[in-house]
Tab-separated table of C-alpha atoms in Angstrom:
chain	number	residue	atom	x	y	z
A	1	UNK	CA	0.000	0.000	0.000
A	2	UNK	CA	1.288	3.540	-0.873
A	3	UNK	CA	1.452	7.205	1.351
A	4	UNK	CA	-2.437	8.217	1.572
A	5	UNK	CA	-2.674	11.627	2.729
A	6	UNK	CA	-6.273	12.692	4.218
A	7	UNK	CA	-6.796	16.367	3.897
A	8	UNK	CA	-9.920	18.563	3.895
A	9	UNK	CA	-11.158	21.316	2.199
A	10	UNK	CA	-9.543	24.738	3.164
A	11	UNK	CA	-6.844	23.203	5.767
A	12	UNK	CA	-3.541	25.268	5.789
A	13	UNK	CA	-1.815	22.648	7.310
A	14	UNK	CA	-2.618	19.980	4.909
A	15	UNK	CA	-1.295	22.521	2.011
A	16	UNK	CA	2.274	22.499	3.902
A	17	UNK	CA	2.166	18.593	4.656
A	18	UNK	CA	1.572	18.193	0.727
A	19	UNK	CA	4.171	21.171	-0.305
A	20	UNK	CA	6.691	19.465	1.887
A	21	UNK	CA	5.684	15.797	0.339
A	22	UNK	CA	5.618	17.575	-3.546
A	23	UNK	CA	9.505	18.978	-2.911
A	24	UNK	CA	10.724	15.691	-1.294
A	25	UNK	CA	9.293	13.965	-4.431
A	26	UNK	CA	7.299	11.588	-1.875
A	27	UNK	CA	4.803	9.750	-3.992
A	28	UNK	CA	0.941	10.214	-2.189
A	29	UNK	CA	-2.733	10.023	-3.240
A	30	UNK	CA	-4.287	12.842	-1.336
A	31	UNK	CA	-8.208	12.062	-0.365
A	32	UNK	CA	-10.136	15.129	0.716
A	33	UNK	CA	-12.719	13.847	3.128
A	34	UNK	CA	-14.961	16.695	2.325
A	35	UNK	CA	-14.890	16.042	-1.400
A	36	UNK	CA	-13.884	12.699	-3.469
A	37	UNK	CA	-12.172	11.235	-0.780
A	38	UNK	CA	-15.692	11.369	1.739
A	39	UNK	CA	-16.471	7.618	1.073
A	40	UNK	CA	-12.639	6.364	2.113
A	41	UNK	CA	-12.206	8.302	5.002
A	42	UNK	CA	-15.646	7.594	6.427
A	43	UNK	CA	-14.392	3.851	6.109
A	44	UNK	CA	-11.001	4.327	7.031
A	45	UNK	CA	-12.085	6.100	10.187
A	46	UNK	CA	-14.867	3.494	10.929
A	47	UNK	CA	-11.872	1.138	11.067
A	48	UNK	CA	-9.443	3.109	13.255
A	49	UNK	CA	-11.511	5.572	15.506
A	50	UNK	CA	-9.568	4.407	18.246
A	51	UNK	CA	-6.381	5.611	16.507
A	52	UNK	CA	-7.549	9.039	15.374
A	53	UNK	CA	-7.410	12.029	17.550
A	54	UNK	CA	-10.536	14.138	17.896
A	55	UNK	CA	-10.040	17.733	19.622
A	56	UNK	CA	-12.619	19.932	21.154
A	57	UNK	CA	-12.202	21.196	17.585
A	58	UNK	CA	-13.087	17.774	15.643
A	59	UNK	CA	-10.549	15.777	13.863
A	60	UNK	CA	-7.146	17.164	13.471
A	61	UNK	CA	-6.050	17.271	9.681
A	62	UNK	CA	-4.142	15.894	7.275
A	63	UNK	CA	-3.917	12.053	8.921
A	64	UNK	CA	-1.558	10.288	7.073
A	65	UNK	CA	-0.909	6.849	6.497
A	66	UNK	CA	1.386	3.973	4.794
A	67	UNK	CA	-0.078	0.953	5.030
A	68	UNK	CA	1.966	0.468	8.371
A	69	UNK	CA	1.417	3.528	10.676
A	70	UNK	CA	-0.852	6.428	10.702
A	71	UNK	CA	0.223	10.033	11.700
A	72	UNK	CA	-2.148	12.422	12.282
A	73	UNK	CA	-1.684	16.674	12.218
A	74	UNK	CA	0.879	18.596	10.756
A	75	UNK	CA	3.967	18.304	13.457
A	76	UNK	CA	3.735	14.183	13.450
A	77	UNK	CA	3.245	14.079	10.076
A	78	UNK	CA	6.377	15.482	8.816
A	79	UNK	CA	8.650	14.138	11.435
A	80	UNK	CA	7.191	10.433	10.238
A	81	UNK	CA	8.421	11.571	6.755
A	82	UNK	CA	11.377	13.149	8.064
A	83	UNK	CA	12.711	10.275	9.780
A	84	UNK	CA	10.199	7.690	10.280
A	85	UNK	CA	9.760	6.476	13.802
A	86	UNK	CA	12.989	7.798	15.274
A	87	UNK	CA	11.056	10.929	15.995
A	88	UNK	CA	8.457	8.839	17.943
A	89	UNK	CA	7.510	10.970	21.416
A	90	UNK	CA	8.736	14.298	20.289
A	91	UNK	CA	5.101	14.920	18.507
A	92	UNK	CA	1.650	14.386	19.495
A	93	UNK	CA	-1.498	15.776	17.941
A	94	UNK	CA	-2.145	19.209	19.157
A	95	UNK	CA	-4.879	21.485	19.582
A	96	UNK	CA	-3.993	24.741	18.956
A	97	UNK	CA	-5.111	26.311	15.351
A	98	UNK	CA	-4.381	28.483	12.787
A	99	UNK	CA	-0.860	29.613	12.723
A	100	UNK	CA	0.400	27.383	16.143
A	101	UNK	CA	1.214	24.095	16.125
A	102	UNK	CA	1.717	22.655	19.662
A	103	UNK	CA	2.417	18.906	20.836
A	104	UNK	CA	5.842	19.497	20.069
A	105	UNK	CA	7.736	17.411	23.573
A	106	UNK	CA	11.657	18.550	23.833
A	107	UNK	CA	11.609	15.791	26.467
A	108	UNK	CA	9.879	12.688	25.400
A	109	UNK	CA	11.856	11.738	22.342
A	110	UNK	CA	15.438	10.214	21.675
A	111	UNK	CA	17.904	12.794	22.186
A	112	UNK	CA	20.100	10.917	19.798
A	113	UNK	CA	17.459	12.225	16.761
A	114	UNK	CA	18.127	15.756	17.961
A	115	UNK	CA	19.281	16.655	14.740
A	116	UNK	CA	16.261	15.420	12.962
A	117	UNK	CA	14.017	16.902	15.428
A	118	UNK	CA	15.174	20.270	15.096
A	119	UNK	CA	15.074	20.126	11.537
A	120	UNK	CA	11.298	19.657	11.795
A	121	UNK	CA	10.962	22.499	14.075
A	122	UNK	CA	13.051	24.964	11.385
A	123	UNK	CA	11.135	23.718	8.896
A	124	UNK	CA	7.675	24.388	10.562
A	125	UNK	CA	9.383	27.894	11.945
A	126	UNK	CA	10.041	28.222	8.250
A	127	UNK	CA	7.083	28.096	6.959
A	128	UNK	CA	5.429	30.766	9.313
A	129	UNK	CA	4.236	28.790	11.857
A	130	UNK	CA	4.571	29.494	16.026
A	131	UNK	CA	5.752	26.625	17.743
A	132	UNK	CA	4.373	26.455	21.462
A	133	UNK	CA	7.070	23.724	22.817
A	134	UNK	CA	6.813	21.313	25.882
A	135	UNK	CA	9.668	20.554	28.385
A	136	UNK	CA	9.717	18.842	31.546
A	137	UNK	CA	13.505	19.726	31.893
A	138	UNK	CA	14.942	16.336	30.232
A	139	UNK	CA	16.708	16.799	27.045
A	140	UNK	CA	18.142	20.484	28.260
A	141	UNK	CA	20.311	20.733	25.548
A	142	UNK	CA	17.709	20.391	22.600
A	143	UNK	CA	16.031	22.675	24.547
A	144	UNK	CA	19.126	25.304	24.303
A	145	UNK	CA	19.487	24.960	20.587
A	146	UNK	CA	15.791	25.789	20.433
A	147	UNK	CA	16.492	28.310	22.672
A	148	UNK	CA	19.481	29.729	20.375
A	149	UNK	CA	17.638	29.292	17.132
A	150	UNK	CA	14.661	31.106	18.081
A	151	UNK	CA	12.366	28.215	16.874
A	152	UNK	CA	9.890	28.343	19.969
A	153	UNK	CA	7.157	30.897	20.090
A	154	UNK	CA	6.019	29.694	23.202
A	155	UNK	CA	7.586	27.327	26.235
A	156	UNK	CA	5.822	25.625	28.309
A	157	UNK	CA	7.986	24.288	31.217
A	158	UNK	CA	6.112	21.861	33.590
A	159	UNK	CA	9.023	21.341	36.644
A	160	UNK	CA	7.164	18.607	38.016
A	161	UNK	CA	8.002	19.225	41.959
A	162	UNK	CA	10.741	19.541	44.178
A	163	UNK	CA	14.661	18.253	43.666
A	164	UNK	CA	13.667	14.850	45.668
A	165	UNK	CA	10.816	13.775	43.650
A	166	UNK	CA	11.324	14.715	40.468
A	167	UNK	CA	12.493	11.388	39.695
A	168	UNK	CA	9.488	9.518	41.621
A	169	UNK	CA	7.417	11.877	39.588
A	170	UNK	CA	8.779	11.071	36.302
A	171	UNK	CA	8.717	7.599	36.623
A	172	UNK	CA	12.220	7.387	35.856
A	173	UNK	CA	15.774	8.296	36.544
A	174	UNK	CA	16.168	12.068	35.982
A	175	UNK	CA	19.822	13.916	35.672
A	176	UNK	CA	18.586	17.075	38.459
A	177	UNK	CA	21.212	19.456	36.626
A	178	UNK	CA	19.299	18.820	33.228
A	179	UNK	CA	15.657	20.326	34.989
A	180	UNK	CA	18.125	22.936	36.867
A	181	UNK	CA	19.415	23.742	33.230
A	182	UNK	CA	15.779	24.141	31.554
A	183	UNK	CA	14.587	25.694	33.863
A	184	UNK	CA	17.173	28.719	33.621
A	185	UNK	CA	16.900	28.280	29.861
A	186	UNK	CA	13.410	28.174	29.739
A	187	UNK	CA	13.492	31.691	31.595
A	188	UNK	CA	15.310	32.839	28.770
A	189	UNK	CA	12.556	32.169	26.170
A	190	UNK	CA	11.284	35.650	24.943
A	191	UNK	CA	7.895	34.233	25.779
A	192	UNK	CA	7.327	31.224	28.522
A	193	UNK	CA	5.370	29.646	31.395
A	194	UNK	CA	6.514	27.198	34.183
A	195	UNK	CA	3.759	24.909	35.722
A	196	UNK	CA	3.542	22.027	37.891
A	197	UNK	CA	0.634	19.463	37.782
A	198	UNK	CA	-0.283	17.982	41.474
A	199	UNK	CA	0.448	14.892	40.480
A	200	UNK	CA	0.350	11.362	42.685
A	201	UNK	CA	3.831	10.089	43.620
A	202	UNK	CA	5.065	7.193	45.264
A	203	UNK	CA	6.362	7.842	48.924
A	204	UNK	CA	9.294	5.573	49.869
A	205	UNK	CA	7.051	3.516	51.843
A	206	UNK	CA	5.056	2.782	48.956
A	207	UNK	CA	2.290	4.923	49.356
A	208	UNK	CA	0.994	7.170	46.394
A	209	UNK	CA	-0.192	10.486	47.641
A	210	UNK	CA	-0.356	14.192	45.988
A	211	UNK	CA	2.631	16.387	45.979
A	212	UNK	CA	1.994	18.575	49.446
A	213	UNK	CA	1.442	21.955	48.930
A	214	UNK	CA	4.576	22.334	50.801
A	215	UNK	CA	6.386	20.033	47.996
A	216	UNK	CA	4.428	22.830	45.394
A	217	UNK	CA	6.064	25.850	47.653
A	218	UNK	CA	9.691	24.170	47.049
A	219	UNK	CA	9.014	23.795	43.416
A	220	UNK	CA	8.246	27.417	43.322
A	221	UNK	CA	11.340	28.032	45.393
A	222	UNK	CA	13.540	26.172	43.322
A	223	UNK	CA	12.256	28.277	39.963
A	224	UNK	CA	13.119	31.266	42.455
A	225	UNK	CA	16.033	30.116	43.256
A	226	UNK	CA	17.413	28.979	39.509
A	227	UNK	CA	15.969	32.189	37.558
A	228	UNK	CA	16.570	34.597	40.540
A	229	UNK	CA	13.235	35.918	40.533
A	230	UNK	CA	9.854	35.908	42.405
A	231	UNK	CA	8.239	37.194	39.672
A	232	UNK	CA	8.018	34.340	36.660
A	233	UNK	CA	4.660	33.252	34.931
A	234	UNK	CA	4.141	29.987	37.003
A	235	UNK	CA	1.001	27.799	36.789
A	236	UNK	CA	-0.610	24.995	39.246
A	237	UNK	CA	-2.854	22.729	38.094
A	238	UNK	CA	-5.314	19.391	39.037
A	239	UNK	CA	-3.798	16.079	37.803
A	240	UNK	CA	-6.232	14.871	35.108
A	241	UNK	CA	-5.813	10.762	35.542
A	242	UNK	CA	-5.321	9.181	32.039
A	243	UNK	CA	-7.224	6.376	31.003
A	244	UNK	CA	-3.641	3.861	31.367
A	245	UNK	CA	-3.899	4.881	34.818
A	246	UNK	CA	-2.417	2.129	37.585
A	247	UNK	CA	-4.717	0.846	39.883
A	248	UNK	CA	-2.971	2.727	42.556
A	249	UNK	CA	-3.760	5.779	40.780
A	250	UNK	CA	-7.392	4.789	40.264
A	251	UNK	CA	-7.722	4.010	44.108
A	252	UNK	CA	-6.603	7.627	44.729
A	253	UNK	CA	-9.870	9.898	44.896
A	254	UNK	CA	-9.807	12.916	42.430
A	255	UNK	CA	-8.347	16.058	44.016
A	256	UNK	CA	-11.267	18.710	44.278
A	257	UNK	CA	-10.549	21.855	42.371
A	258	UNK	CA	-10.645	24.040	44.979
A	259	UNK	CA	-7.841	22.155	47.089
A	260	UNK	CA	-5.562	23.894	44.705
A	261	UNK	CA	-5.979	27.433	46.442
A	262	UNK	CA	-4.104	26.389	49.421
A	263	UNK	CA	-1.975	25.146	46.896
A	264	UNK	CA	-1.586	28.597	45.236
A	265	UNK	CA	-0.952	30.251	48.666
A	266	UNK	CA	1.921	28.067	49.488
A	267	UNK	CA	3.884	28.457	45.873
A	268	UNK	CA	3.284	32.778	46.333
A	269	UNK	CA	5.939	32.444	49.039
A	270	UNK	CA	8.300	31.747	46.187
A	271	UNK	CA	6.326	32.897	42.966
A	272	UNK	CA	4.038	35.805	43.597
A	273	UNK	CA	2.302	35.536	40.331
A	274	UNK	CA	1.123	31.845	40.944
A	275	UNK	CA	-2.273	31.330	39.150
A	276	UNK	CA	-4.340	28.352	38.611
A	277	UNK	CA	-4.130	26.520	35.180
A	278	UNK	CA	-7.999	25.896	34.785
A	279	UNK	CA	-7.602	24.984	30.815
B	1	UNK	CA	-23.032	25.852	13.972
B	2	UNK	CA	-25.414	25.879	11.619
B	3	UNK	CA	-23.731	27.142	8.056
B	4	UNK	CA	-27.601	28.073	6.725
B	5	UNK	CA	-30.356	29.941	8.144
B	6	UNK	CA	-33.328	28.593	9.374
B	7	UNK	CA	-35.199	28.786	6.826
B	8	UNK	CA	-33.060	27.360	4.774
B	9	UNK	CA	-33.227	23.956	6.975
B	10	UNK	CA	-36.213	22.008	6.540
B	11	UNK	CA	-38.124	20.668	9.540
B	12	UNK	CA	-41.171	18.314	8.720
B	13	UNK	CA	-44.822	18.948	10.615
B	14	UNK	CA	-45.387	15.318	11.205
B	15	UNK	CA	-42.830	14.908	13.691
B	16	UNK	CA	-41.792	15.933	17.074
B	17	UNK	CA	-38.368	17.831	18.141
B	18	UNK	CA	-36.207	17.295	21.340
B	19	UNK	CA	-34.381	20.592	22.124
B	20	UNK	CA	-31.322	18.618	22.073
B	21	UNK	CA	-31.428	18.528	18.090
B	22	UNK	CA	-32.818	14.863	17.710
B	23	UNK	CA	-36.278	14.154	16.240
B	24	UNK	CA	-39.362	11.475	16.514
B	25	UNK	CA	-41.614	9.914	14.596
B	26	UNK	CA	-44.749	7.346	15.835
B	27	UNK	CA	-44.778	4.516	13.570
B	28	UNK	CA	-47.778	2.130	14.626
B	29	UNK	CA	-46.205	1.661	18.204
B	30	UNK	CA	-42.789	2.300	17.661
B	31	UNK	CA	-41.027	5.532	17.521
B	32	UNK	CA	-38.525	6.292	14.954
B	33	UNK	CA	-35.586	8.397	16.174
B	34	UNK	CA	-32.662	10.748	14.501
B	35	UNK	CA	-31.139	14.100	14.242
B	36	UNK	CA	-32.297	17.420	12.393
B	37	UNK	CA	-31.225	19.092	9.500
B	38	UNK	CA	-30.155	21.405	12.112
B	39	UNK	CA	-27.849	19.504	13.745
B	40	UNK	CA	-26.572	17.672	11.032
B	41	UNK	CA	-25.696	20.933	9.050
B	42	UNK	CA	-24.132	21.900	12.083
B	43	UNK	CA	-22.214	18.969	12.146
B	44	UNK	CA	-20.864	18.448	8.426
B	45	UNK	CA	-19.946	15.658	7.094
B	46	UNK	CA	-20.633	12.572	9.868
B	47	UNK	CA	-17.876	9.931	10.020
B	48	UNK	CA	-18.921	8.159	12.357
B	49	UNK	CA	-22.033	7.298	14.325
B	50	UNK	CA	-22.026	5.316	17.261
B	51	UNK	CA	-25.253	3.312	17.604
B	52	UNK	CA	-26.794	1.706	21.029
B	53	UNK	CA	-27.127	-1.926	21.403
B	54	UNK	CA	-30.934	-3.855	20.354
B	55	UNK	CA	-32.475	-4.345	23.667
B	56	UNK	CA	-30.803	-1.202	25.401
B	57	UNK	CA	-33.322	1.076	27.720
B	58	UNK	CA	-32.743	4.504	27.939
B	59	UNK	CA	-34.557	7.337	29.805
B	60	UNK	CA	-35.673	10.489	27.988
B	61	UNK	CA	-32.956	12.859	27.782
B	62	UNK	CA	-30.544	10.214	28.158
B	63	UNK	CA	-27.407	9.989	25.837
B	64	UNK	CA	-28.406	6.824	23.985
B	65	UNK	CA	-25.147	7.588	21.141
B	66	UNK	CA	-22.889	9.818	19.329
B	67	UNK	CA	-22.099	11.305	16.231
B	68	UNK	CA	-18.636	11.816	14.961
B	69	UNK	CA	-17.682	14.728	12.258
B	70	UNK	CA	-14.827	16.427	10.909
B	71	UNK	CA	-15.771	19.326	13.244
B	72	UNK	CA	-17.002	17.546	16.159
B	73	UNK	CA	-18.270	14.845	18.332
B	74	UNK	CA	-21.880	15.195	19.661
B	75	UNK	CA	-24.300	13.402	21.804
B	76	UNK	CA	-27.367	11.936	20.884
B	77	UNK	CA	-30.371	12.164	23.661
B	78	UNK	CA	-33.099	10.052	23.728
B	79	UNK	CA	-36.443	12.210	23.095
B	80	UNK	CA	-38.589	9.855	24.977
B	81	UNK	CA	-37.796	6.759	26.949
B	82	UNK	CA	-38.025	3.559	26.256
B	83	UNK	CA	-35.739	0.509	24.872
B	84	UNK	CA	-34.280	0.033	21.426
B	85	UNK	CA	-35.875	-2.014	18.761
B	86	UNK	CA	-33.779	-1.933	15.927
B	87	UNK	CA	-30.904	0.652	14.919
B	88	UNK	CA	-30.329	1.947	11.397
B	89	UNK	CA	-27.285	-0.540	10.604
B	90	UNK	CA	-26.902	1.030	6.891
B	91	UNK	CA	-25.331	3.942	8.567
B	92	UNK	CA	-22.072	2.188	9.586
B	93	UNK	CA	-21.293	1.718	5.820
B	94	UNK	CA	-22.649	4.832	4.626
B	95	UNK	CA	-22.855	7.089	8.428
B	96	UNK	CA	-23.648	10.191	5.679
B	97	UNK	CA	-26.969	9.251	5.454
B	98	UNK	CA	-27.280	11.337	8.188
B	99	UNK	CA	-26.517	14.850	6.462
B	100	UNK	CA	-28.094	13.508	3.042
B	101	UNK	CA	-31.657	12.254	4.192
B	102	UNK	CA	-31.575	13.112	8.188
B	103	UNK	CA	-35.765	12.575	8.362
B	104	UNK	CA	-35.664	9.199	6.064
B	105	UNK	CA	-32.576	6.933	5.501
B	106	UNK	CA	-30.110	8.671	7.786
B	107	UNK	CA	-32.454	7.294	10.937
B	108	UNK	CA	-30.668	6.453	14.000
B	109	UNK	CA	-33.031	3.455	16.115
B	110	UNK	CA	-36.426	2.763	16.283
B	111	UNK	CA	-37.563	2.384	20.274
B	112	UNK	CA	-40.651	0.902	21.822
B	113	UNK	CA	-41.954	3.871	23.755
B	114	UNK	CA	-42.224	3.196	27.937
B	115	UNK	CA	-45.080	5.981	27.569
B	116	UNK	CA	-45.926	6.813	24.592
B	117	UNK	CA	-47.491	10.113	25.908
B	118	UNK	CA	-43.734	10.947	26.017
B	119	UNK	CA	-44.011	11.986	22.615
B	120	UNK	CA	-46.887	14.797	23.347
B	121	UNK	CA	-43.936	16.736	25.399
B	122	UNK	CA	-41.860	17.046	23.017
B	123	UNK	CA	-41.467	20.139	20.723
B	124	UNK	CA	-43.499	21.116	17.374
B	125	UNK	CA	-42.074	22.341	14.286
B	126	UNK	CA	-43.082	25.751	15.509
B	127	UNK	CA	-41.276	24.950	19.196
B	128	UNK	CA	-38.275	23.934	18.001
B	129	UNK	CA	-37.973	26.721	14.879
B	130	UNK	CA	-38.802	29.182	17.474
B	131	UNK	CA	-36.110	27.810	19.915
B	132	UNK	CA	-33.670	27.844	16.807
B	133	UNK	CA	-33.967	31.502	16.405
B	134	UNK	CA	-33.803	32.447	19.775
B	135	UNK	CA	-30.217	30.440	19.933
């Protein structure tokens, strides 16, 4: 089976995906589902709902597939036809419209693709988009090139919690001086956001409990601390279980939304313009 | 929303409107359920439509289903209660029956009414046209 590219009518993105496919010589039959190619995507989305990604927007276009993998929205896309699955965890769908393109994750691919990572990003920065980019302080030195190329319009840093637990948080071993980097870096962004999700973590003794809103205040202290100010743009926000979810996790009662006030209190010590992320 | 006006959208006498957008139809004892011109121009082109199970009971106002589009997912609510006879299986071949011929082939399920007074609450043509324009 050959490169099917799904478009519709009037999608910006889907004229890129094609322009970039057309100059790479990459051989495709495009189907618009709004036009001659209705019948085929109603039946190729009968048969992989589960697969596609639908937004509070609808269905994010073009979706592309091989016969092997599908890719869906413009950032995937061309890193699949960059470099195939090396760039797996870098891109996810995103959300945002018309001249952003988010799901872009500095720290969930293989730092040994940098290279072919960042030439997605200059290619997308090259073609007028704004990149809204997502760290969570691993990968620091991807995130400097960014940094130095000026490919980000936006940064989203989530620091996750406090020096101790970042690793518990993660799920995984995490170098500290790598977050301690980003995070300075990430203050260097002409425009960026820190945030921290109160998220479950594992206590040594094997209980899983919410980060502490004292555990929030030293996350906020440690931004103070790296950047040297009080003053950053620095976001809380309710841990939204995913449906993969543990069954420690799902034994763990929801936190209530307004728990995060006390929350917000605690991190002004540090960060005086702590808000609640409500989005 | 809707890309026409109004009056552009057709909405037959004979049948009854839910506010939520679906519509229904007595046949004998049965009542035949789907979605309005309304909502399916609303919509655009369906992709999907998730259908309820034969034998399922739902209350009124209950989300018995969804349809998927380009745009959009959206719930389908039951306009009067009662359990599912048959659903419209042609749509999971051809789910744009729906915007083509939303009041004939593009039907959703057929229920068995718990009350078929249920169907007297419901809204007229003139109800629901009136609660269109005051959207």
């Amino acid at each position: 089976m050959g490169n099917t590219l799904f478009t519709v009518t009037g999608c910006t993105r889907c004229k890129i995906v094609k322009n970039f496919m057309n100059d790479r010589s990459i051989a495709y039959i495009e189907k618009d589902m709004k036009a001659e190619g209705k019948e085929d995507f109603q039946k190729f989305y009968a048969a992989n709902r589960k697969a596609i990604y639908r937004g509070p927007e609808g269905i994010e276009f073009p979706v592309f597939l091989d016969g092997a993998e599908i890719r869906q929205g413009i950032g995937a896309v061309i890193a699949y036809l960059q470099a195939g699955k090396d760039l797996d965890g870098f891109f996810s769908v995103g959300t945002l419209h018309k001249e952003w393109v988010d799901g872009i994750h500095v720290s969930s691919g293989n730092p040994a693709y940098a290279e072919e990572f960042l030439a997605v990003l200059r290619f997308l920065k090259n073609v007028n988009m704004k990149l809204k980019v997502d760290t969570n302080g691993k990968n620091s030195r991807i995130l400097r090139q960014i940094l130095e190329e000026g490919l980000a319009s936006l940064t989203v840093m989530e620091v996750a919690g406090p020096r101790g637990l970042y690793g518990r948080i993660l799920g995984e071993a995490v170098d500290i001086s790598e977050v301690e980097e980003s995070i300075a870096l990430t203050a260097r962004f002409p425009r960026y956001q820190f945030r921290t999700t109160v998220a479950p973590v594992e206590r040594p003794d094997g209980e899983v409990s919410y980060l502490t809103p004292e555990e929030v205040a030293a996350t906020a202290g440690m931004i103070e601390e790296i950047t040297g100010s009080k003053k950053q743009p620095y976001k809380i926000r309710l841990f939204r279980r995913g449906k993969e979810a543990d069954d420690r996790l799902k034994a763990l009662d929801p936190m209530p939304a307004e728990a995060l006030f006390g929350y917000r209190s605690a991190a002004r010590v540090h960060q005086v313009f702590t808000e609640i992320d409500n989005e | 929303m809707s890309d026409k006006t109004v009056e552009e959208l057709s909405f037959p006498e004979e049948i009854r409107y839910h506010p939520e957008h679906t519509w229904a139809k007595i046949e004998g004892g049965l009542v035949r359920v789907g979605i309005t011109d309304f909502a399916q121009d609303s919509l655009g082109p369906v992709v999907f439509v998730e259908l309820p199970g034969i034998g399922d009971e739902f209350d009124k106002d209950e989300v018995f289903g969804c349809v998927e589009s380009a745009k959009t997912v959206s719930d389908l609510y039951m306009p009067v209660s009662g359990r599912v006879e048959a659903v419209n299986h042609q749509l999971e071949e051809s789910p744009d029956l729906v915007n083509t011929d939303p009041y004939g082939s593009g039907w959703i399920i057929l229920i068995n009414p718990r009350d078929p007074a249920d169907i007297d609450n419901l809204l007229t043509r003139d109800g629901y046209v009136s609660l269109l324009k005051e959207a």
